[in-house]
GROMACS .gro file of C-alpha atoms in nm:
model
  274
    1MET     CA    1   6.257  10.293   7.412
    2SER     CA    2   6.420  10.534   7.656
    3LEU     CA    3   6.470  10.468   8.027
    4THR     CA    4   6.177  10.699   8.101
    5SER     CA    5   5.957  10.506   7.857
    6MET     CA    6   6.056  10.170   8.006
    7LEU     CA    7   5.977  10.290   8.358
    8GLU     CA    8   5.643  10.433   8.247
    9ALA     CA    9   5.555  10.105   8.075
   10ALA     CA   10   5.660   9.906   8.383
   11ALA     CA   11   5.421  10.110   8.598
   12HIS     CA   12   5.132   9.957   8.400
   13GLY     CA   13   5.258   9.599   8.446
   14GLY     CA   14   5.228   9.327   8.186
   15THR     CA   15   5.476   9.275   7.905
   16ILE     CA   16   5.732   9.545   7.832
   17GLU     CA   17   6.033   9.555   7.601
   18VAL     CA   18   6.379   9.596   7.755
   19GLU     CA   19   6.592   9.767   7.495
   20PRO     CA   20   6.936   9.639   7.391
   21GLY     CA   21   7.225   9.819   7.556
   22TRP     CA   22   7.115   9.763   7.916
   23THR     CA   23   7.317   9.448   7.982
   24GLN     CA   24   7.593   9.367   8.227
   25GLY     CA   25   7.761   9.058   8.088
   26ARG     CA   26   7.492   8.823   7.959
   27ALA     CA   27   7.209   8.961   8.175
   28ILE     CA   28   7.007   9.279   8.208
   29PHE     CA   29   7.179   9.521   8.445
   30GLY     CA   30   7.052   9.454   8.798
   31GLY     CA   31   6.986   9.819   8.877
   32LEU     CA   32   6.744   9.839   8.584
   33THR     CA   33   6.576   9.517   8.699
   34GLY     CA   34   6.523   9.669   9.045
   35ALA     CA   35   6.395   9.996   8.897
   36LEU     CA   36   6.143   9.814   8.676
   37LEU     CA   37   6.016   9.606   8.969
   38LEU     CA   38   5.980   9.921   9.179
   39ALA     CA   39   5.794  10.100   8.900
   40ALA     CA   40   5.552   9.807   8.873
   41MET     CA   41   5.483   9.815   9.246
   42LYS     CA   42   5.430  10.191   9.254
   43GLY     CA   43   5.197  10.163   8.956
   44ARG     CA   44   4.992   9.896   9.129
   45ILE     CA   45   4.968  10.104   9.448
   46ALA     CA   46   4.863  10.410   9.247
   47GLU     CA   47   4.593  10.204   9.073
   48LEU     CA   48   4.463  10.078   9.407
   49SER     CA   49   4.468  10.432   9.546
   50ALA     CA   50   4.267  10.561   9.252
   51THR     CA   51   4.001  10.289   9.280
   52THR     CA   52   3.967  10.248   9.657
   53GLY     CA   53   4.128  10.555   9.813
   54LYS     CA   54   4.355  10.331  10.023
   55PRO     CA   55   4.627  10.437  10.047
   56ASP     CA   56   4.532  10.793   9.965
   57THR     CA   57   4.860  10.837   9.775
   58VAL     CA   58   5.174  10.637   9.699
   59PRO     CA   59   5.386  10.676  10.015
   60PRO     CA   60   5.763  10.730   9.996
   61LEU     CA   61   5.971  10.417   9.943
   62ARG     CA   62   6.144  10.306  10.263
   63SER     CA   63   6.303   9.976  10.160
   64ILE     CA   64   6.325   9.739   9.864
   65THR     CA   65   6.477   9.390   9.857
   66VAL     CA   66   6.551   9.225   9.523
   67SER     CA   67   6.637   8.858   9.465
   68PHE     CA   68   6.804   8.785   9.133
   69VAL     CA   69   6.671   8.438   9.053
   70GLY     CA   70   6.813   8.397   8.703
   71PRO     CA   71   6.957   8.601   8.414
   72ALA     CA   72   6.718   8.799   8.196
   73THR     CA   73   6.818   8.920   7.850
   74PRO     CA   74   6.700   9.221   7.647
   75GLY     CA   75   6.363   9.173   7.486
   76PRO     CA   76   6.014   9.116   7.624
   77VAL     CA   77   5.974   9.065   7.998
   78GLU     CA   78   5.658   9.032   8.203
   79LEU     CA   79   5.600   9.234   8.520
   80ALA     CA   80   5.335   9.159   8.781
   81ALA     CA   81   5.289   9.342   9.112
   82GLU     CA   82   5.064   9.273   9.410
   83VAL     CA   83   4.984   9.489   9.710
   84LEU     CA   84   5.019   9.266  10.015
   85ARG     CA   85   4.881   9.503  10.277
   86VAL     CA   86   4.773   9.863  10.316
   87GLY     CA   87   4.817   9.966  10.677
   88SER     CA   88   4.744  10.298  10.839
   89ASN     CA   89   5.103  10.409  10.773
   90VAL     CA   90   5.288  10.138  10.578
   91THR     CA   91   5.198   9.974  10.246
   92GLN     CA   92   5.381   9.655  10.150
   93CYS     CA   93   5.404   9.520   9.797
   94GLN     CA   94   5.576   9.249   9.595
   95ALA     CA   95   5.661   9.220   9.227
   96THR     CA   96   5.788   8.948   8.995
   97LEU     CA   97   5.978   8.970   8.669
   98ARG     CA   98   5.940   8.677   8.428
   99GLN     CA   99   6.092   8.596   8.093
  100SER     CA  100   5.990   8.304   7.872
  101GLY     CA  101   5.761   8.190   8.154
  102GLU     CA  102   6.046   8.165   8.409
  103VAL     CA  103   6.087   8.384   8.718
  104VAL     CA  104   6.409   8.585   8.682
  105ALA     CA  105   6.370   8.833   8.971
  106THR     CA  106   6.142   8.914   9.261
  107ALA     CA  107   6.117   9.211   9.494
  108LEU     CA  108   5.952   9.313   9.820
  109ALA     CA  109   5.912   9.678   9.909
  110ALA     CA  110   5.781   9.882  10.201
  111PHE     CA  111   5.635  10.229  10.150
  112GLY     CA  112   5.575  10.443  10.457
  113LYS     CA  113   5.399  10.771  10.532
  114HIS     CA  114   5.544  11.034  10.758
  115ARG     CA  115   5.440  10.994  11.120
  116GLU     CA  116   5.515  11.171  11.445
  117SER     CA  117   5.798  11.025  11.652
  118ALA     CA  118   6.006  11.133  11.948
  119LEU     CA  119   6.303  10.945  11.801
  120SER     CA  120   6.552  11.142  11.593
  121VAL     CA  121   6.907  11.023  11.531
  122ALA     CA  122   7.126  11.198  11.275
  123PRO     CA  123   7.313  10.966  11.035
  124THR     CA  124   7.642  10.859  11.189
  125HIS     CA  125   7.828  10.822  10.858
  126GLY     CA  126   7.922  11.144  10.686
  127ALA     CA  127   7.975  11.179  10.313
  128PRO     CA  128   8.328  11.108  10.189
  129ALA     CA  129   8.549  11.401  10.096
  130LEU     CA  130   8.540  11.391   9.716
  131PRO     CA  131   8.651  11.636   9.447
  132GLU     CA  132   8.377  11.803   9.246
  133PRO     CA  133   8.219  11.558   8.997
  134SER     CA  134   8.310  11.782   8.701
  135SER     CA  135   8.679  11.751   8.790
  136ILE     CA  136   8.677  11.370   8.744
  137GLU     CA  137   8.650  11.201   8.407
  138ALA     CA  138   8.367  10.949   8.393
  139PHE     CA  139   8.433  10.590   8.292
  140PRO     CA  140   8.391  10.572   7.914
  141TYR     CA  141   8.167  10.329   7.736
  142ILE     CA  142   8.391  10.107   7.523
  143GLU     CA  143   8.206   9.854   7.310
  144LYS     CA  144   8.280   9.492   7.408
  145LEU     CA  145   8.505   9.607   7.693
  146THR     CA  146   8.288   9.788   7.948
  147PRO     CA  147   7.933   9.687   8.048
  148GLU     CA  148   7.681   9.799   7.790
  149PHE     CA  149   7.477  10.002   8.039
  150TYR     CA  150   7.775  10.239   8.082
  151GLN     CA  151   7.616  10.414   7.783
  152PHE     CA  152   7.354  10.546   8.024
  153VAL     CA  153   7.530  10.606   8.358
  154GLU     CA  154   7.826  10.820   8.461
  155LEU     CA  155   8.063  10.671   8.718
  156ARG     CA  156   8.344  10.895   8.841
  157GLN     CA  157   8.580  10.691   9.058
  158VAL     CA  158   8.793  10.848   9.333
  159GLY     CA  159   8.885  10.565   9.572
  160GLY     CA  160   8.962  10.200   9.500
  161GLN     CA  161   9.097  10.036   9.186
  162MET     CA  162   8.965   9.889   8.862
  163PRO     CA  163   8.801   9.543   8.867
  164PHE     CA  164   9.031   9.244   8.825
  165SER     CA  165   9.345   9.451   8.895
  166GLY     CA  166   9.476   9.236   9.183
  167SER     CA  167   9.444   9.527   9.425
  168ASP     CA  168   9.479   9.510   9.802
  169SER     CA  169   9.190   9.757   9.823
  170HIS     CA  170   8.835   9.629   9.862
  171ASP     CA  171   8.643   9.957   9.889
  172ILE     CA  172   8.522  10.203   9.622
  173SER     CA  173   8.421  10.569   9.632
  174GLY     CA  174   8.317  10.824   9.371
  175TRP     CA  175   8.019  10.994   9.208
  176THR     CA  176   7.730  10.838   9.019
  177GLY     CA  177   7.469  10.996   8.791
  178LEU     CA  178   7.283  10.958   8.461
  179ARG     CA  179   7.434  11.056   8.126
  180GLU     CA  180   7.102  11.173   7.986
  181LYS     CA  181   6.966  11.399   8.255
  182PRO     CA  182   6.591  11.371   8.321
  183GLN     CA  183   6.396  11.669   8.449
  184HIS     CA  184   6.412  11.524   8.800
  185LEU     CA  185   6.532  11.210   8.972
  186SER     CA  186   6.281  10.957   9.103
  187GLU     CA  187   6.313  10.670   9.347
  188GLU     CA  188   6.344  10.441   9.045
  189HIS     CA  189   6.647  10.639   8.923
  190LEU     CA  190   6.812  10.609   9.265
  191VAL     CA  191   6.755  10.232   9.266
  192LEU     CA  192   6.917  10.210   8.922
  193LEU     CA  193   7.216  10.425   9.019
  194ALA     CA  194   7.276  10.248   9.350
  195ASP     CA  195   7.364   9.928   9.164
  196ALA     CA  196   7.565  10.083   8.881
  197TRP     CA  197   7.915  10.031   9.022
  198PRO     CA  198   8.099   9.700   8.984
  199PRO     CA  199   8.104   9.497   9.307
  200ALA     CA  200   8.382   9.639   9.525
  201PRO     CA  201   8.564   9.307   9.590
  202LEU     CA  202   8.616   9.238   9.218
  203GLN     CA  203   8.915   9.473   9.222
  204MET     CA  204   9.100   9.218   9.439
  205LEU     CA  205   9.090   8.948   9.170
  206ASP     CA  206   9.400   8.914   8.954
  207GLY     CA  207   9.231   8.846   8.622
  208PHE     CA  208   8.875   8.825   8.499
  209ALA     CA  209   8.620   8.611   8.682
  210PRO     CA  210   8.243   8.652   8.665
  211GLY     CA  211   8.041   8.775   8.959
  212SER     CA  212   7.677   8.866   9.007
  213SER     CA  213   7.438   8.995   9.271
  214LEU     CA  214   7.240   8.732   9.456
  215THR     CA  215   7.030   8.948   9.688
  216TRP     CA  216   7.014   9.323   9.730
  217THR     CA  217   6.843   9.547   9.984
  218LEU     CA  218   6.824   9.925   9.947
  219GLU     CA  219   6.692  10.148  10.226
  220LEU     CA  220   6.600  10.506  10.140
  221ILE     CA  221   6.682  10.768  10.401
  222ALA     CA  222   6.615  11.086  10.203
  223GLU     CA  223   6.296  11.138  10.010
  224ILE     CA  224   6.365  11.137   9.637
  225GLY     CA  225   6.107  11.304   9.418
  226PRO     CA  226   6.029  11.572   9.161
  227GLN     CA  227   6.020  11.853   9.416
  228SER     CA  228   6.346  11.762   9.588
  229VAL     CA  229   6.613  11.621   9.354
  230PRO     CA  230   6.692  11.768   9.009
  231GLY     CA  231   6.789  11.536   8.726
  232THR     CA  232   7.140  11.683   8.712
  233THR     CA  233   7.220  11.543   9.058
  234ASP     CA  234   7.523  11.321   9.112
  235PHE     CA  235   7.528  11.105   9.425
  236ALA     CA  236   7.841  11.056   9.632
  237TYR     CA  237   7.906  10.683   9.665
  238ARG     CA  238   8.110  10.466   9.896
  239ALA     CA  239   8.108  10.083   9.900
  240THR     CA  240   8.277   9.868  10.165
  241THR     CA  241   8.346   9.495  10.148
  242ASP     CA  242   8.247   9.342  10.482
  243SER     CA  243   8.345   8.982  10.409
  244ALA     CA  244   8.439   8.748  10.125
  245ARG     CA  245   8.476   8.369  10.148
  246ASP     CA  246   8.357   8.045   9.990
  247GLY     CA  247   8.264   8.216   9.663
  248TYR     CA  248   8.039   8.480   9.821
  249ALA     CA  249   8.110   8.841   9.910
  250HIS     CA  250   7.908   9.079  10.126
  251THR     CA  251   7.915   9.456  10.086
  252HIS     CA  252   7.742   9.762  10.219
  253THR     CA  253   7.715  10.092  10.036
  254MET     CA  254   7.599  10.444  10.116
  255LEU     CA  255   7.493  10.722   9.881
  256TRP     CA  256   7.473  11.092   9.968
  257LEU     CA  257   7.316  11.393   9.802
  258PRO     CA  258   7.564  11.664   9.695
  259GLY     CA  259   7.492  11.867  10.010
  260GLY     CA  260   7.601  11.577  10.231
  261GLU     CA  261   7.257  11.439  10.320
  262LEU     CA  262   7.253  11.059  10.343
  263ALA     CA  263   7.024  10.936  10.066
  264ALA     CA  264   7.033  10.556  10.087
  265ILE     CA  265   7.200  10.252  10.242
  266SER     CA  266   7.253   9.940  10.032
  267ARG     CA  267   7.357   9.585  10.119
  268GLN     CA  268   7.437   9.306   9.873
  269SER     CA  269   7.528   8.939   9.873
  270ILE     CA  270   7.740   8.866   9.564
  271THR     CA  271   7.844   8.540   9.402
  272ILE     CA  272   8.209   8.539   9.292
  273PHE     CA  273   8.328   8.273   9.046
  274GLY     CA  274   8.699   8.316   9.103
   0.00000   0.00000   0.00000
């Protein structure tokens, strides 16, 4: 089952099959988990819209927060989504991912319509100066060495060092995109790509130690949809480590469209076992 097929199945809720190859360590890659949860929520909102007319359409995603409760493995997973409230402008929804009867991830998301406002502040963080994506070789997928999901994403690193290299650096920059280009990029694709890089502080460790996301919030600034972002798009990426102590690290990340428009802001709490 392709990524497109998994996302389409997730939009209907219920049990879907996560194909092998989408793991990061022992668990399903967190970006895919977030994308599946988002697809389930959007599917539930679309169903409600079709039956009640409220909301009249699925509004653009404004924010999604994912809690990774436990590791999920490839195979059958169960998705359930619930619309919490449909307001005049904002629709709020939650979704849960279960495996073998246990909750493995939950998400809350806010979807908001356009509305008139006197407030307009341009993003204060410009895109990093990066070479063209085509001039940088993407990380290869190497069986049993790199995460399995590298088969499906292209990461082209410019700043920072490799994980577990004992580096003094704790930031990362580069380009991120999909290996198999869809016709267009959706919000679900952006959620997946925003979590594709290894946590920035792992490069400071001198030797392998496991780490995993605990909580993750992604805020969308640009509207990502079939009329606006082609599937060939690579996003500029920059991650900054804000703090690390007591086995937890905290990072914030920004992604930009190729023209320099800020697309999304991400924040993660990460557990570090080393």
